[in-house]
Coordinates of C-alpha atoms in Angstrom, one line a residue:
X1 CA 58.9 27.9 14.3
X2 CA 62.1 26.8 16.5
X3 CA 62.5 23.8 18.4
X4 CA 62.2 25.4 21.8
X5 CA 59.1 27.3 21.1
X6 CA 57.5 24.2 19.7
X7 CA 58.5 22.1 22.8
X8 CA 57.0 25.1 24.8
X9 CA 53.6 25.0 23.1
X10 CA 53.5 21.2 23.5
X11 CA 54.1 21.4 27.3
X12 CA 51.4 24.0 27.7
X13 CA 48.9 21.8 25.7
X14 CA 49.8 18.9 27.9
X15 CA 49.6 20.7 31.3
X16 CA 46.1 21.8 30.1
X17 CA 44.9 18.5 29.1
X18 CA 46.0 17.1 32.5
X19 CA 44.3 19.7 34.5
X20 CA 41.3 19.1 32.3
X21 CA 41.3 15.6 33.1
X22 CA 41.7 15.9 36.7
X23 CA 38.7 18.3 37.2
X24 CA 36.7 16.3 34.9
X25 CA 37.2 13.0 36.7
X26 CA 37.6 13.8 40.3
X27 CA 34.6 12.7 42.4
X28 CA 34.2 16.0 44.5
X29 CA 34.0 18.0 41.3
X30 CA 31.7 15.8 39.4
X31 CA 28.1 17.3 39.3
X32 CA 26.6 14.8 37.1
X33 CA 24.6 11.8 38.0
X34 CA 26.1 8.4 38.0
X35 CA 22.7 7.0 37.3
X36 CA 22.8 8.3 33.9
X37 CA 26.5 7.3 33.3
X38 CA 26.6 5.6 29.9
X39 CA 29.8 3.9 31.4
X40 CA 27.9 2.1 34.2
X41 CA 24.9 1.1 32.0
X42 CA 26.1 -2.5 31.6
X43 CA 28.4 -2.6 34.7
X44 CA 30.8 -4.2 32.5
X45 CA 33.6 -2.2 34.4
X46 CA 33.8 -1.6 38.3
X47 CA 30.7 -0.3 39.4
X48 CA 31.3 2.9 41.4
X49 CA 28.6 4.0 44.4
X50 CA 29.0 7.4 45.9
X51 CA 27.9 7.1 49.6
X52 CA 27.5 10.7 51.1
X53 CA 27.1 11.3 54.7
X54 CA 27.5 14.3 57.2
X55 CA 29.3 13.3 60.2
X56 CA 33.0 12.4 61.2
X57 CA 34.7 9.2 59.9
X58 CA 35.1 8.1 63.7
X59 CA 31.4 8.2 64.6
X60 CA 28.8 5.2 64.6
X61 CA 27.8 6.1 61.4
X62 CA 31.1 7.1 59.9
X63 CA 32.7 3.8 61.1
X64 CA 29.5 1.7 59.6
X65 CA 29.9 3.4 56.1
X66 CA 33.6 2.3 55.9
X67 CA 32.8 -1.1 56.9
X68 CA 30.0 -1.3 54.6
X69 CA 32.3 -0.2 51.6
X70 CA 35.1 -2.6 52.9
X71 CA 32.4 -5.5 52.7
X72 CA 31.1 -4.6 49.3
X73 CA 34.6 -4.9 47.7
X74 CA 35.3 -8.1 49.4
X75 CA 32.0 -9.6 48.5
X76 CA 32.1 -8.5 44.9
X77 CA 35.8 -9.2 44.1
X78 CA 36.4 -5.7 44.0
X79 CA 33.9 -5.3 41.0
X80 CA 31.8 -2.7 43.1
X81 CA 33.6 0.3 44.7
X82 CA 31.7 2.0 47.3
X83 CA 33.3 5.8 47.6
X84 CA 32.4 7.2 50.8
X85 CA 32.4 10.8 51.4
X86 CA 32.2 11.9 55.0
X87 CA 31.8 15.3 57.0
X88 CA 29.6 17.0 54.3
X89 CA 32.2 17.2 51.7
X90 CA 29.6 16.7 48.9
X91 CA 26.1 17.5 50.4
X92 CA 25.2 18.7 54.0
X93 CA 22.2 17.4 55.8
X94 CA 19.8 20.2 54.3
X95 CA 20.6 19.0 50.7
X96 CA 21.6 15.4 50.8
X97 CA 18.0 14.2 50.3
X98 CA 17.4 16.2 47.3
X99 CA 20.7 15.1 45.7
X100 CA 19.8 11.5 46.2
X101 CA 16.2 12.0 44.7
X102 CA 17.9 13.8 41.6
X103 CA 20.5 11.0 41.2
X104 CA 23.7 13.1 41.8
X105 CA 24.6 10.6 44.5
X106 CA 23.8 7.2 44.7
X107 CA 23.5 6.5 48.7
X108 CA 23.3 8.6 52.0
X109 CA 22.5 7.5 55.4
X110 CA 20.5 10.7 56.8
X111 CA 18.9 10.8 60.5
X112 CA 15.1 10.1 60.6
X113 CA 14.4 13.6 60.9
X114 CA 15.6 14.8 57.8
X115 CA 13.8 11.9 56.1
X116 CA 10.5 13.3 57.8
X117 CA 10.9 16.6 55.9
X118 CA 10.0 14.5 52.7
X119 CA 8.0 11.6 54.0
X120 CA 6.0 12.9 57.3
X121 CA 5.3 9.3 58.5
X122 CA 9.2 9.3 59.6
X123 CA 8.1 11.7 62.3
X124 CA 7.5 8.8 64.4
X125 CA 11.3 8.4 65.2
X126 CA 11.4 11.7 66.5
X127 CA 8.5 11.4 69.2
X128 CA 9.8 11.7 72.7
X129 CA 10.1 8.4 74.7
X130 CA 8.8 6.6 71.9
X131 CA 11.5 4.0 72.5
X132 CA 12.8 3.4 75.9
X133 CA 15.4 0.7 75.7
X134 CA 17.8 -0.5 72.9
X135 CA 15.5 -3.7 72.7
X136 CA 12.6 -1.5 71.5
X137 CA 14.5 0.5 69.0
X138 CA 15.9 -2.9 67.4
X139 CA 12.2 -4.3 67.1
X140 CA 11.4 -1.2 65.5
X141 CA 14.2 -1.6 62.9
X142 CA 13.8 -5.3 62.3
X143 CA 9.9 -5.4 62.6
X144 CA 6.5 -4.2 61.2
X145 CA 7.3 -0.4 61.9
X146 CA 10.8 -0.6 60.0
X147 CA 9.0 -2.1 56.9
X148 CA 6.3 0.1 56.9
X149 CA 8.2 3.1 56.8
X150 CA 10.4 1.9 54.0
X151 CA 7.3 1.1 51.9
X152 CA 6.3 4.9 52.2
X153 CA 9.5 6.1 50.6
X154 CA 9.0 4.7 46.9
X155 CA 6.8 7.8 45.9
X156 CA 10.2 9.9 46.3
X157 CA 12.0 7.7 44.3
X158 CA 14.0 6.3 47.1
X159 CA 14.6 2.7 48.3
X160 CA 15.2 2.0 52.2
X161 CA 18.0 -0.4 52.6
X162 CA 18.8 -0.8 56.2
X163 CA 18.9 1.0 59.6
X164 CA 21.8 2.1 61.5
X165 CA 21.7 3.0 65.2
X166 CA 23.7 6.0 67.0
X167 CA 22.1 6.1 70.2
X168 CA 19.8 8.1 72.5
X169 CA 19.8 11.7 72.8
X170 CA 20.8 13.8 75.6
X171 CA 20.3 17.6 76.4
X172 CA 23.2 20.0 76.6
X173 CA 23.1 23.8 77.5
X174 CA 25.3 26.5 78.3
X175 CA 23.0 28.5 80.9
X176 CA 22.1 26.2 83.5
X177 CA 21.3 22.4 84.4
X178 CA 18.4 21.0 82.3
X179 CA 16.3 19.0 85.1
X180 CA 12.7 20.2 85.1
X181 CA 10.9 21.7 81.9
X182 CA 10.7 25.0 83.5
X183 CA 14.8 25.0 83.2
X184 CA 14.4 25.2 79.3
X185 CA 12.2 28.5 79.3
X186 CA 13.5 31.1 76.9
X187 CA 16.7 29.1 75.9
X188 CA 17.1 28.6 72.3
X189 CA 18.4 25.0 71.1
X190 CA 19.6 23.9 67.9
X191 CA 17.5 21.2 66.4
X192 CA 17.3 18.9 63.5
X193 CA 14.5 20.3 60.9
X194 CA 11.6 18.4 62.4
X195 CA 8.1 19.6 63.4
X196 CA 8.1 17.0 66.2
X197 CA 11.5 18.2 67.7
X198 CA 10.3 21.7 67.3
X199 CA 7.1 21.1 69.2
X200 CA 9.1 19.3 71.5
X201 CA 11.0 22.2 72.7
X202 CA 7.9 24.4 72.5
X203 CA 6.1 22.3 75.0
X204 CA 8.9 23.2 77.5
X205 CA 8.7 27.1 76.4
X206 CA 12.0 26.9 74.6
X207 CA 13.1 28.4 71.3
X208 CA 14.7 26.4 68.4
X209 CA 16.8 27.1 65.3
X210 CA 17.5 24.5 62.5
X211 CA 21.1 24.5 61.9
X212 CA 22.9 21.9 59.9
X213 CA 25.1 19.4 61.7
X214 CA 28.6 20.6 60.8
X215 CA 27.6 24.2 61.8
X216 CA 26.6 23.3 65.4
X217 CA 29.9 23.7 67.1
X218 CA 30.1 27.3 65.7
X219 CA 26.5 28.0 66.5
X220 CA 27.2 27.0 70.3
X221 CA 30.4 28.6 70.5
X222 CA 29.3 32.0 69.1
X223 CA 26.1 31.9 71.4
X224 CA 23.6 31.9 68.4
X225 CA 22.1 28.8 70.5
X226 CA 22.1 28.1 74.1
X227 CA 22.0 24.3 73.8
X228 CA 21.2 21.3 71.6
X229 CA 20.2 17.4 72.0
X230 CA 22.5 14.8 70.5
X231 CA 24.0 11.5 71.2
X232 CA 26.9 10.9 73.4
X233 CA 29.2 9.8 70.3
X234 CA 28.4 13.1 68.3
X235 CA 28.8 15.4 71.5
X236 CA 32.3 13.8 72.0
X237 CA 33.6 13.5 68.3
X238 CA 32.1 16.8 67.5
X239 CA 33.7 18.4 70.7
X240 CA 30.3 20.1 71.7
X241 CA 31.4 19.5 75.3
X242 CA 34.2 22.3 74.6
X243 CA 31.3 24.9 74.2
X244 CA 28.6 23.4 76.5
X245 CA 28.8 23.4 80.4
X246 CA 25.5 21.3 81.4
X247 CA 24.5 17.9 80.1
X248 CA 21.4 15.7 81.1
X249 CA 21.3 12.1 80.6
X250 CA 17.6 12.0 79.6
X251 CA 17.6 9.2 76.8
X252 CA 14.5 11.0 75.9
X253 CA 14.8 10.5 72.0
X254 CA 16.6 8.3 69.5
X255 CA 19.1 9.3 67.0
X256 CA 19.4 6.8 64.2
X257 CA 19.8 6.8 60.2
X258 CA 18.6 5.0 57.3
X259 CA 20.5 3.9 54.5
X260 CA 18.7 5.1 51.3
X261 CA 19.6 4.6 47.6
X262 CA 18.3 6.2 44.6
X263 CA 15.2 4.0 43.4
X264 CA 16.2 4.6 39.8
X265 CA 19.9 3.4 40.4
X266 CA 18.6 0.5 42.4
X267 CA 16.4 -0.7 39.8
X268 CA 19.0 -0.8 37.2
X269 CA 21.3 -3.2 39.5
X270 CA 21.7 -6.7 38.4
X271 CA 20.8 -9.2 40.8
X272 CA 24.7 -10.3 41.6
X273 CA 25.2 -6.8 42.7
X274 CA 22.0 -6.4 44.7
X275 CA 22.3 -9.7 46.6
X276 CA 25.7 -9.1 48.0
X277 CA 24.8 -5.4 48.7
X278 CA 22.0 -6.5 50.8
X279 CA 24.2 -9.2 52.5
X280 CA 26.9 -6.3 53.3
X281 CA 24.2 -4.0 54.7
X282 CA 22.7 -6.9 57.0
X283 CA 26.1 -7.6 58.4
X284 CA 27.1 -3.7 58.6
X285 CA 23.7 -3.0 60.6
X286 CA 24.4 -5.9 62.9
X287 CA 27.8 -4.7 63.8
X288 CA 27.0 -1.0 63.7
X289 CA 24.1 -1.2 66.1
X290 CA 26.2 -3.1 68.8
X291 CA 29.0 -0.7 68.3
X292 CA 26.9 2.3 68.9
X293 CA 25.8 1.0 72.4
X294 CA 29.4 0.4 73.0
X295 CA 30.6 3.6 71.7
X296 CA 28.1 5.8 73.7
X297 CA 28.8 4.0 76.9
X298 CA 32.7 4.3 76.7
X299 CA 32.7 8.2 75.6
X300 CA 30.1 8.9 78.3
X301 CA 32.8 7.7 80.6
X302 CA 35.4 9.7 78.9
X303 CA 33.2 12.8 79.4
X304 CA 33.0 12.2 83.1
X305 CA 36.7 11.6 83.7
X306 CA 38.0 14.7 81.6
X307 CA 35.8 17.1 83.4
X308 CA 34.4 20.5 82.2
X309 CA 30.9 19.3 81.7
X310 CA 28.4 19.1 84.7
X311 CA 26.6 15.7 83.9
X312 CA 23.1 15.1 85.4
X313 CA 21.3 11.8 85.3
X314 CA 17.7 12.0 85.1
X315 CA 15.7 10.2 87.9
X316 CA 12.4 8.4 87.2
X317 CA 10.5 11.2 88.8
X318 CA 12.2 13.8 86.6
X319 CA 11.6 11.3 83.5
X320 CA 7.7 11.2 84.3
X321 CA 7.6 15.1 84.6
X322 CA 9.2 15.3 81.0
X323 CA 6.7 12.6 79.6
X324 CA 3.4 14.1 80.9
X325 CA 4.5 17.6 79.4
X326 CA 5.1 15.9 76.0
X327 CA 2.2 13.4 75.7
X328 CA 0.0 16.0 73.8
X329 CA 2.7 15.8 71.0
X330 CA 1.4 12.4 70.2
X331 CA -2.3 13.4 69.4
X332 CA -0.9 16.7 67.9
X333 CA 0.9 14.5 65.1
X334 CA -1.0 11.6 64.7
X335 CA -2.8 12.5 61.6
X336 CA 0.7 13.6 60.1
X337 CA 2.2 10.3 60.9
X338 CA -0.5 8.1 60.2
X339 CA -2.8 5.9 62.3
X340 CA -0.9 2.6 61.0
X341 CA 2.2 3.7 62.1
X342 CA 1.3 5.4 65.5
X343 CA -0.6 2.2 66.2
X344 CA 2.7 0.2 66.1
X345 CA 4.5 3.0 68.1
X346 CA 2.0 2.7 70.9
X347 CA 2.4 -1.0 70.8
X348 CA 6.1 -0.8 71.5
X349 CA 5.6 1.9 74.3
X350 CA 3.1 -0.7 75.9
X351 CA 5.4 -3.6 75.2
X352 CA 8.5 -2.0 76.9
X353 CA 7.1 0.3 79.4
X354 CA 7.3 3.8 77.7

């Protein structure tokens, strides 16, 4: 064989090896679980934690995930690297819970509604007007209710680590202002996969369709659904305001996230990793929950100034009308949620005037 053919053969082999290495080691292509990765068994080298979420990087959750990753790097002298995958590039909100339980990813921060699909007690956060102020929400996160809900995750190979707020939910539609329950009749709303949220719209004689978060814009634009409920920050950052005409500031529900880790992975972490991880999450949660409040306030003003969206602020009388129609939902779901959890929700409502 001549020199040129030999060089050509070697070049082809080298290119093939380079492609194999790129495909095998790029995180987005990996389908195996890091939990079972022999290279991470003793954590002698840098430990990689994959953190998947479904929202944009400039949302409260997206910013919190980035902050947490940075803090972990600092607190462990770069021995631990948190790789954040936003915008559902790894898993969307319909399959991220299963991926975490299987160990295909180590951390996620799903909405409470998505957790409730696997642990019904978490339906509590979807109850309408369960939390009437940011103070009530924070007490739920930090107090007995938050601890009780974390305890109920163990059977699913999950560990609850932190609560991150996004903000109160508002109603939007293309078909008209949403002021009275009768205004919802026969409209179709996109919902998270939650039986409580489905019942909420059913009480208003509306129809529902579960749609993954990253497909909501297209669903609104195409007319598959007439409206949706979401926080100001999600409505702004995902540009839902471009495909909706009306919004009611109702604060009727709370959208938040719980930071979860695969339990098998958590159990294998050494103490000198768990300690800074919990510290980083505590610092992140404090910052994230304050940031969410400010971001929603600021972005509501931006929506008001830019125009194009007719915004109605719910009056106390309208709020009482909505609450009265929704009160039967508490009794309907008490058995599924559990009396131990429901009693704490009722205590918070009495304390904060819900």
